[in-house]
Amino acid sequence: MKIFLDTANLDSIKKFNDMGLLDGITTNPSLMSKEGGNPKSVMGEITQIIQGDVSLEVVSTEYSGMMEEGKRLCEYGDNVVVKVPMTPDGLKACKSFSLDGIPVNVTLIFSANQALLAAKAGAKYVSPFIGRLDDIGQDGMRLIQDIRQIFNNYPEFKTQILVASIRHPVHVVDAAKIGADVVTLPPAVLEKMLQHPLTKIGLENFLADWEKFKEGNPDVSI
Ligand code: E4P
């Protein structure tokens, strides 16, 4: 399963990329505005830091605007994936970009039918938002199961399931068990995945034992 980071924060991107954890990045207008600064330079930097796919989202809501913006976004790097919303115009743009060989991420997917239609329109990725479904009392992970089953039934669909709106590490394990292709994680969730209290305690004990050993044997080293 690929791991993308769901952020436009350059420090977080550099930090986790240096650990070798990142296969790509997803951004959206909310994440871009949260970082402030000049979005053009932020987008340019992200596409330089990251080798894998970087989803950059259009803000137009009609087809011709999406096409113009998407083409401009592609100029930030060869690894840009144009992110369009799950609307009729978004699907039309998805089809046009796909025919031109430009990869598309269809975002704001909340039903299996929407995922099916985005796949038909040629999307490279569909982004079902599981946390937002959980927030309204629906089972977000059930949607991932349904989409996985549908895509498995029709191997001609090459569209990847990019699980979005992830809220905690259990979402990640569940998505991996189902066989989702990609998870996109807020930095705080990826940070939590690294941690385990027994790892911390275990390391403290190892180092304390080593210090004791050295007290009686000052010349030892590794
Ligand atoms: C996905 O591409 C979106 O950027 C993101 O996962 C949305 O998550 P949220 O529901 O936490 O805003």
PDB file of C-alpha atoms and ligand atoms in Angstrom:
ATOM      1  CA  MET A   1       0.000   0.000   0.000  1.00  0.00           C
ATOM      2  CA  LYS A   2       1.292   3.429  -0.891  1.00  0.00           C
ATOM      3  CA  ILE A   3       1.436   6.204   1.697  1.00  0.00           C
ATOM      4  CA  PHE A   4       0.768   9.783   0.693  1.00  0.00           C
ATOM      5  CA  LEU A   5       0.922  12.757   3.041  1.00  0.00           C
ATOM      6  CA  ASP A   6      -2.204  14.928   3.077  1.00  0.00           C
ATOM      7  CA  THR A   7      -0.672  18.350   3.570  1.00  0.00           C
ATOM      8  CA  ALA A   8       0.958  21.372   1.955  1.00  0.00           C
ATOM      9  CA  ASN A   9       3.288  21.851   4.930  1.00  0.00           C
ATOM     10  CA  LEU A  10       6.834  21.745   3.587  1.00  0.00           C
ATOM     11  CA  ASP A  11       8.489  20.937   6.931  1.00  0.00           C
ATOM     12  CA  SER A  12       6.268  17.882   7.419  1.00  0.00           C
ATOM     13  CA  ILE A  13       6.791  16.792   3.833  1.00  0.00           C
ATOM     14  CA  LYS A  14      10.587  17.031   4.185  1.00  0.00           C
ATOM     15  CA  LYS A  15      10.577  15.309   7.589  1.00  0.00           C
ATOM     16  CA  PHE A  16       8.656  12.210   6.503  1.00  0.00           C
ATOM     17  CA  ASN A  17      10.221  12.099   3.054  1.00  0.00           C
ATOM     18  CA  ASP A  18      13.667  11.937   4.689  1.00  0.00           C
ATOM     19  CA  MET A  19      12.482   8.796   6.522  1.00  0.00           C
ATOM     20  CA  GLY A  20      11.620   7.211   3.160  1.00  0.00           C
ATOM     21  CA  LEU A  21       7.932   6.969   3.985  1.00  0.00           C
ATOM     22  CA  LEU A  22       6.267   9.024   1.284  1.00  0.00           C
ATOM     23  CA  ASP A  23       5.047   7.779  -2.079  1.00  0.00           C
ATOM     24  CA  GLY A  24       3.207  11.008  -2.848  1.00  0.00           C
ATOM     25  CA  ILE A  25       1.307  14.044  -1.594  1.00  0.00           C
ATOM     26  CA  THR A  26      -2.288  15.191  -1.707  1.00  0.00           C
ATOM     27  CA  THR A  27      -3.319  18.799  -1.260  1.00  0.00           C
ATOM     28  CA  ASN A  28      -6.608  20.625  -1.458  1.00  0.00           C
ATOM     29  CA  PRO A  29      -7.608  24.315  -1.332  1.00  0.00           C
ATOM     30  CA  SER A  30      -8.183  24.132   2.448  1.00  0.00           C
ATOM     31  CA  LEU A  31      -4.719  22.671   3.068  1.00  0.00           C
ATOM     32  CA  MET A  32      -3.102  25.228   0.731  1.00  0.00           C
ATOM     33  CA  SER A  33      -4.836  28.150   2.447  1.00  0.00           C
ATOM     34  CA  LYS A  34      -3.857  26.798   5.884  1.00  0.00           C
ATOM     35  CA  GLU A  35      -0.162  27.147   4.977  1.00  0.00           C
ATOM     36  CA  GLY A  36      -0.554  30.704   3.699  1.00  0.00           C
ATOM     37  CA  GLY A  37       2.302  32.176   1.659  1.00  0.00           C
ATOM     38  CA  ASN A  38       2.441  31.955  -2.094  1.00  0.00           C
ATOM     39  CA  PRO A  39       0.659  28.782  -3.295  1.00  0.00           C
ATOM     40  CA  LYS A  40       2.673  28.807  -6.528  1.00  0.00           C
ATOM     41  CA  SER A  41       5.998  28.507  -4.734  1.00  0.00           C
ATOM     42  CA  VAL A  42       4.591  25.949  -2.267  1.00  0.00           C
ATOM     43  CA  MET A  43       3.288  23.774  -5.115  1.00  0.00           C
ATOM     44  CA  GLY A  44       6.571  24.152  -6.996  1.00  0.00           C
ATOM     45  CA  GLU A  45       8.581  23.094  -3.949  1.00  0.00           C
ATOM     46  CA  ILE A  46       6.395  20.087  -3.189  1.00  0.00           C
ATOM     47  CA  THR A  47       6.767  18.722  -6.704  1.00  0.00           C
ATOM     48  CA  GLN A  48      10.557  19.101  -6.401  1.00  0.00           C
ATOM     49  CA  ILE A  49      10.863  17.411  -2.992  1.00  0.00           C
ATOM     50  CA  ILE A  50       8.614  14.456  -3.808  1.00  0.00           C
ATOM     51  CA  GLN A  51       9.368  11.952  -6.558  1.00  0.00           C
ATOM     52  CA  GLY A  52       5.909  10.362  -6.557  1.00  0.00           C
ATOM     53  CA  ASP A  53       2.490  11.685  -7.483  1.00  0.00           C
ATOM     54  CA  VAL A  54       1.482  15.107  -6.157  1.00  0.00           C
ATOM     55  CA  SER A  55      -2.241  15.898  -6.342  1.00  0.00           C
ATOM     56  CA  LEU A  56      -2.924  19.594  -6.933  1.00  0.00           C
ATOM     57  CA  GLU A  57      -6.573  20.614  -6.964  1.00  0.00           C
ATOM     58  CA  VAL A  58      -8.434  22.919  -9.324  1.00  0.00           C
ATOM     59  CA  VAL A  59     -10.680  25.600  -7.843  1.00  0.00           C
ATOM     60  CA  SER A  60     -12.870  26.217 -10.884  1.00  0.00           C
ATOM     61  CA  THR A  61     -16.232  24.508 -10.876  1.00  0.00           C
ATOM     62  CA  GLU A  62     -16.891  24.505 -14.612  1.00  0.00           C
ATOM     63  CA  TYR A  63     -15.234  22.416 -17.295  1.00  0.00           C
ATOM     64  CA  SER A  64     -13.254  25.037 -19.232  1.00  0.00           C
ATOM     65  CA  GLY A  65     -11.877  26.609 -16.049  1.00  0.00           C
ATOM     66  CA  MET A  66     -10.860  23.190 -14.750  1.00  0.00           C
ATOM     67  CA  MET A  67      -9.082  22.425 -18.016  1.00  0.00           C
ATOM     68  CA  GLU A  68      -7.165  25.720 -17.946  1.00  0.00           C
ATOM     69  CA  GLU A  69      -6.193  25.372 -14.308  1.00  0.00           C
ATOM     70  CA  GLY A  70      -5.278  21.707 -14.658  1.00  0.00           C
ATOM     71  CA  LYS A  71      -2.931  22.452 -17.552  1.00  0.00           C
ATOM     72  CA  ARG A  72      -1.291  25.232 -15.511  1.00  0.00           C
ATOM     73  CA  LEU A  73      -0.941  22.926 -12.507  1.00  0.00           C
ATOM     74  CA  CYS A  74       0.849  20.359 -14.693  1.00  0.00           C
ATOM     75  CA  GLU A  75       3.595  22.917 -15.290  1.00  0.00           C
ATOM     76  CA  TYR A  76       4.731  22.513 -11.670  1.00  0.00           C
ATOM     77  CA  GLY A  77       6.215  19.111 -12.450  1.00  0.00           C
ATOM     78  CA  ASP A  78       5.980  15.812 -14.304  1.00  0.00           C
ATOM     79  CA  ASN A  79       4.579  14.208 -11.163  1.00  0.00           C
ATOM     80  CA  VAL A  80       1.453  16.379 -10.922  1.00  0.00           C
ATOM     81  CA  VAL A  81      -1.915  14.665 -10.703  1.00  0.00           C
ATOM     82  CA  VAL A  82      -4.808  17.026 -11.392  1.00  0.00           C
ATOM     83  CA  LYS A  83      -7.426  16.799  -8.657  1.00  0.00           C
ATOM     84  CA  VAL A  84     -10.995  17.532  -9.683  1.00  0.00           C
ATOM     85  CA  PRO A  85     -14.219  17.373  -7.681  1.00  0.00           C
ATOM     86  CA  MET A  86     -16.783  14.627  -8.216  1.00  0.00           C
ATOM     87  CA  THR A  87     -19.208  16.709 -10.296  1.00  0.00           C
ATOM     88  CA  PRO A  88     -20.443  16.382 -13.889  1.00  0.00           C
ATOM     89  CA  ASP A  89     -17.920  19.017 -15.002  1.00  0.00           C
ATOM     90  CA  GLY A  90     -15.237  17.320 -12.933  1.00  0.00           C
ATOM     91  CA  LEU A  91     -15.888  14.009 -14.680  1.00  0.00           C
ATOM     92  CA  LYS A  92     -15.856  15.679 -18.086  1.00  0.00           C
ATOM     93  CA  ALA A  93     -12.499  17.255 -17.244  1.00  0.00           C
ATOM     94  CA  CYS A  94     -11.306  13.878 -15.904  1.00  0.00           C
ATOM     95  CA  LYS A  95     -12.114  12.249 -19.218  1.00  0.00           C
ATOM     96  CA  SER A  96     -10.385  14.999 -21.234  1.00  0.00           C
ATOM     97  CA  PHE A  97      -7.259  15.002 -19.068  1.00  0.00           C
ATOM     98  CA  SER A  98      -7.084  11.201 -19.149  1.00  0.00           C
ATOM     99  CA  LEU A  99      -7.338  11.136 -22.937  1.00  0.00           C
ATOM    100  CA  ASP A 100      -4.419  13.609 -22.999  1.00  0.00           C
ATOM    101  CA  GLY A 101      -2.400  11.293 -20.734  1.00  0.00           C
ATOM    102  CA  ILE A 102      -2.725  13.582 -17.696  1.00  0.00           C
ATOM    103  CA  PRO A 103      -3.448  11.633 -14.498  1.00  0.00           C
ATOM    104  CA  VAL A 104      -6.502  12.668 -12.479  1.00  0.00           C
ATOM    105  CA  ASN A 105      -7.565  12.239  -8.873  1.00  0.00           C
ATOM    106  CA  VAL A 106     -11.337  12.553  -8.459  1.00  0.00           C
ATOM    107  CA  THR A 107     -11.985  13.893  -4.980  1.00  0.00           C
ATOM    108  CA  LEU A 108     -14.977  14.216  -2.649  1.00  0.00           C
ATOM    109  CA  ILE A 109     -16.169  10.664  -3.308  1.00  0.00           C
ATOM    110  CA  PHE A 110     -18.826   9.563  -0.828  1.00  0.00           C
ATOM    111  CA  SER A 111     -20.495   6.598  -2.557  1.00  0.00           C
ATOM    112  CA  ALA A 112     -19.534   3.482  -4.488  1.00  0.00           C
ATOM    113  CA  ASN A 113     -21.522   4.751  -7.463  1.00  0.00           C
ATOM    114  CA  GLN A 114     -19.445   7.932  -7.568  1.00  0.00           C
ATOM    115  CA  ALA A 115     -16.244   5.832  -7.491  1.00  0.00           C
ATOM    116  CA  LEU A 116     -17.570   3.663 -10.329  1.00  0.00           C
ATOM    117  CA  LEU A 117     -18.352   6.720 -12.470  1.00  0.00           C
ATOM    118  CA  ALA A 118     -14.960   8.314 -11.798  1.00  0.00           C
ATOM    119  CA  ALA A 119     -13.285   5.069 -12.843  1.00  0.00           C
ATOM    120  CA  LYS A 120     -15.367   5.037 -16.036  1.00  0.00           C
ATOM    121  CA  ALA A 121     -14.193   8.604 -16.724  1.00  0.00           C
ATOM    122  CA  GLY A 122     -10.580   7.410 -16.574  1.00  0.00           C
ATOM    123  CA  ALA A 123      -9.469   8.562 -13.110  1.00  0.00           C
ATOM    124  CA  LYS A 124      -6.069   7.344 -11.945  1.00  0.00           C
ATOM    125  CA  TYR A 125      -7.254   7.741  -8.334  1.00  0.00           C
ATOM    126  CA  VAL A 126     -10.599   7.989  -6.590  1.00  0.00           C
ATOM    127  CA  SER A 127     -10.560   9.659  -3.173  1.00  0.00           C
ATOM    128  CA  PRO A 128     -13.325   8.384  -0.860  1.00  0.00           C
ATOM    129  CA  PHE A 129     -13.494  10.542   2.289  1.00  0.00           C
ATOM    130  CA  ILE A 130     -14.002   8.068   5.100  1.00  0.00           C
ATOM    131  CA  GLY A 131     -13.619  10.355   8.133  1.00  0.00           C
ATOM    132  CA  ARG A 132     -16.309  12.718   6.908  1.00  0.00           C
ATOM    133  CA  LEU A 133     -18.686   9.752   6.476  1.00  0.00           C
ATOM    134  CA  ASP A 134     -17.893   8.533   9.995  1.00  0.00           C
ATOM    135  CA  ASP A 135     -18.593  12.092  11.199  1.00  0.00           C
ATOM    136  CA  ILE A 136     -22.200  11.856   9.993  1.00  0.00           C
ATOM    137  CA  GLY A 137     -22.764   8.402  11.463  1.00  0.00           C
ATOM    138  CA  GLN A 138     -22.046   6.347   8.341  1.00  0.00           C
ATOM    139  CA  ASP A 139     -19.382   3.645   8.071  1.00  0.00           C
ATOM    140  CA  GLY A 140     -16.593   5.120   5.953  1.00  0.00           C
ATOM    141  CA  MET A 141     -14.586   1.902   5.860  1.00  0.00           C
ATOM    142  CA  ARG A 142     -17.587   0.020   4.486  1.00  0.00           C
ATOM    143  CA  LEU A 143     -17.361   2.288   1.449  1.00  0.00           C
ATOM    144  CA  ILE A 144     -13.735   1.245   0.910  1.00  0.00           C
ATOM    145  CA  GLN A 145     -14.788  -2.430   1.059  1.00  0.00           C
ATOM    146  CA  ASP A 146     -17.526  -1.816  -1.502  1.00  0.00           C
ATOM    147  CA  ILE A 147     -15.258   0.047  -3.922  1.00  0.00           C
ATOM    148  CA  ARG A 148     -12.532  -2.623  -3.561  1.00  0.00           C
ATOM    149  CA  GLN A 149     -15.045  -5.354  -4.370  1.00  0.00           C
ATOM    150  CA  ILE A 150     -16.389  -3.485  -7.398  1.00  0.00           C
ATOM    151  CA  PHE A 151     -12.947  -2.693  -8.816  1.00  0.00           C
ATOM    152  CA  ASN A 152     -11.845  -6.308  -8.241  1.00  0.00           C
ATOM    153  CA  ASN A 153     -14.870  -7.494 -10.213  1.00  0.00           C
ATOM    154  CA  TYR A 154     -13.809  -5.399 -13.215  1.00  0.00           C
ATOM    155  CA  PRO A 155     -10.041  -5.672 -13.695  1.00  0.00           C
ATOM    156  CA  GLU A 156     -10.307  -3.411 -16.749  1.00  0.00           C
ATOM    157  CA  PHE A 157     -10.612  -0.535 -14.261  1.00  0.00           C
ATOM    158  CA  LYS A 158      -7.060   0.532 -13.478  1.00  0.00           C
ATOM    159  CA  THR A 159      -8.244   3.207 -11.042  1.00  0.00           C
ATOM    160  CA  GLN A 160      -6.567   3.158  -7.624  1.00  0.00           C
ATOM    161  CA  ILE A 161      -8.447   3.598  -4.351  1.00  0.00           C
ATOM    162  CA  LEU A 162      -6.881   6.492  -2.450  1.00  0.00           C
ATOM    163  CA  VAL A 163      -8.385   6.467   1.039  1.00  0.00           C
ATOM    164  CA  ALA A 164      -8.797  10.076   2.182  1.00  0.00           C
ATOM    165  CA  SER A 165     -10.077  11.938   5.232  1.00  0.00           C
ATOM    166  CA  ILE A 166      -8.243   9.527   7.511  1.00  0.00           C
ATOM    167  CA  ARG A 167      -8.531  10.428  11.180  1.00  0.00           C
ATOM    168  CA  HIS A 168      -6.450   7.868  13.118  1.00  0.00           C
ATOM    169  CA  PRO A 169      -4.062   4.900  12.745  1.00  0.00           C
ATOM    170  CA  VAL A 170      -6.833   2.260  12.979  1.00  0.00           C
ATOM    171  CA  HIS A 171      -8.236   3.631   9.724  1.00  0.00           C
ATOM    172  CA  VAL A 172      -4.870   2.858   8.115  1.00  0.00           C
ATOM    173  CA  VAL A 173      -4.737  -0.754   9.320  1.00  0.00           C
ATOM    174  CA  ASP A 174      -8.329  -1.349   8.223  1.00  0.00           C
ATOM    175  CA  ALA A 175      -7.684   0.190   4.791  1.00  0.00           C
ATOM    176  CA  ALA A 176      -4.592  -2.009   4.359  1.00  0.00           C
ATOM    177  CA  LYS A 177      -6.546  -5.157   5.336  1.00  0.00           C
ATOM    178  CA  ILE A 178      -9.161  -4.345   2.711  1.00  0.00           C
ATOM    179  CA  GLY A 179      -6.451  -3.849   0.100  1.00  0.00           C
ATOM    180  CA  ALA A 180      -6.776  -0.125  -0.591  1.00  0.00           C
ATOM    181  CA  ASP A 181      -4.078   1.029  -2.986  1.00  0.00           C
ATOM    182  CA  VAL A 182      -3.157   4.264  -1.191  1.00  0.00           C
ATOM    183  CA  VAL A 183      -3.833   6.043   2.088  1.00  0.00           C
ATOM    184  CA  THR A 184      -3.303   9.774   2.391  1.00  0.00           C
ATOM    185  CA  LEU A 185      -2.452  10.755   5.937  1.00  0.00           C
ATOM    186  CA  PRO A 186      -2.428  13.985   7.890  1.00  0.00           C
ATOM    187  CA  PRO A 187       1.075  14.386   9.410  1.00  0.00           C
ATOM    188  CA  ALA A 188      -0.349  13.860  12.926  1.00  0.00           C
ATOM    189  CA  VAL A 189      -1.673  10.409  11.979  1.00  0.00           C
ATOM    190  CA  LEU A 190       1.631   9.339  10.429  1.00  0.00           C
ATOM    191  CA  GLU A 191       3.411  10.561  13.574  1.00  0.00           C
ATOM    192  CA  LYS A 192       1.110   8.404  15.736  1.00  0.00           C
ATOM    193  CA  MET A 193       1.781   5.361  13.549  1.00  0.00           C
ATOM    194  CA  LEU A 194       5.487   5.633  14.388  1.00  0.00           C
ATOM    195  CA  GLN A 195       4.943   5.538  18.126  1.00  0.00           C
ATOM    196  CA  HIS A 196       4.436   2.683  20.563  1.00  0.00           C
ATOM    197  CA  PRO A 197       4.934   3.032  24.352  1.00  0.00           C
ATOM    198  CA  LEU A 198       6.752  -0.316  24.546  1.00  0.00           C
ATOM    199  CA  THR A 199       9.259   0.851  21.923  1.00  0.00           C
ATOM    200  CA  LYS A 200      10.029   3.919  24.053  1.00  0.00           C
ATOM    201  CA  ILE A 201      10.316   1.916  27.298  1.00  0.00           C
ATOM    202  CA  GLY A 202      12.360  -0.806  25.595  1.00  0.00           C
ATOM    203  CA  LEU A 203      14.891   1.682  24.257  1.00  0.00           C
ATOM    204  CA  GLU A 204      15.193   3.432  27.627  1.00  0.00           C
ATOM    205  CA  ASN A 205      15.920   0.056  29.268  1.00  0.00           C
ATOM    206  CA  PHE A 206      18.514  -0.920  26.640  1.00  0.00           C
ATOM    207  CA  LEU A 207      20.357   2.370  27.114  1.00  0.00           C
ATOM    208  CA  ALA A 208      20.199   2.228  30.919  1.00  0.00           C
ATOM    209  CA  ASP A 209      21.646  -1.312  30.904  1.00  0.00           C
ATOM    210  CA  TRP A 210      24.403  -0.218  28.561  1.00  0.00           C
ATOM    211  CA  GLU A 211      25.299   2.736  30.809  1.00  0.00           C
ATOM    212  CA  LYS A 212      25.505   0.389  33.841  1.00  0.00           C
ATOM    213  CA  PHE A 213      27.738  -1.981  31.885  1.00  0.00           C
ATOM    214  CA  LYS A 214      30.009   0.909  30.939  1.00  0.00           C
ATOM    215  CA  GLU A 215      30.328   2.043  34.544  1.00  0.00           C
ATOM    216  CA  GLY A 216      32.193  -1.182  35.348  1.00  0.00           C
ATOM    217  CA  ASN A 217      33.932  -1.347  31.963  1.00  0.00           C
ATOM    218  CA  PRO A 218      34.823   2.211  30.896  1.00  0.00           C
ATOM    219  CA  ASP A 219      36.752   1.117  27.784  1.00  0.00           C
ATOM    220  CA  VAL A 220      33.955  -0.802  26.060  1.00  0.00           C
ATOM    221  CA  SER A 221      32.416   0.579  22.928  1.00  0.00           C
ATOM    222  CA  ILE A 222      30.568  -0.696  19.908  1.00  0.00           C
TER     223      ILE A 222
HETATM  224  C1  E4P B   1      -7.931  14.220   0.393  1.00  0.00           C
HETATM  225  O1  E4P B   1      -7.337  14.314  -0.636  1.00  0.00           O
HETATM  226  C2  E4P B   1      -8.325  15.346   1.223  1.00  0.00           C
HETATM  227  O2  E4P B   1      -7.317  16.318   1.101  1.00  0.00           O
HETATM  228  C3  E4P B   1      -8.418  15.050   2.701  1.00  0.00           C
HETATM  229  O3  E4P B   1      -8.086  13.719   2.994  1.00  0.00           O
HETATM  230  C4  E4P B   1      -9.647  15.541   3.364  1.00  0.00           C
HETATM  231  O4  E4P B   1      -9.611  15.210   4.721  1.00  0.00           O
HETATM  232  P1  E4P B   1     -10.463  15.954   5.837  1.00  0.00           P
HETATM  233  O5  E4P B   1     -11.823  15.360   5.865  1.00  0.00           O
HETATM  234  O6  E4P B   1      -9.710  15.663   7.111  1.00  0.00           O
HETATM  235  O7  E4P B   1     -10.462  17.413   5.491  1.00  0.00           O
END
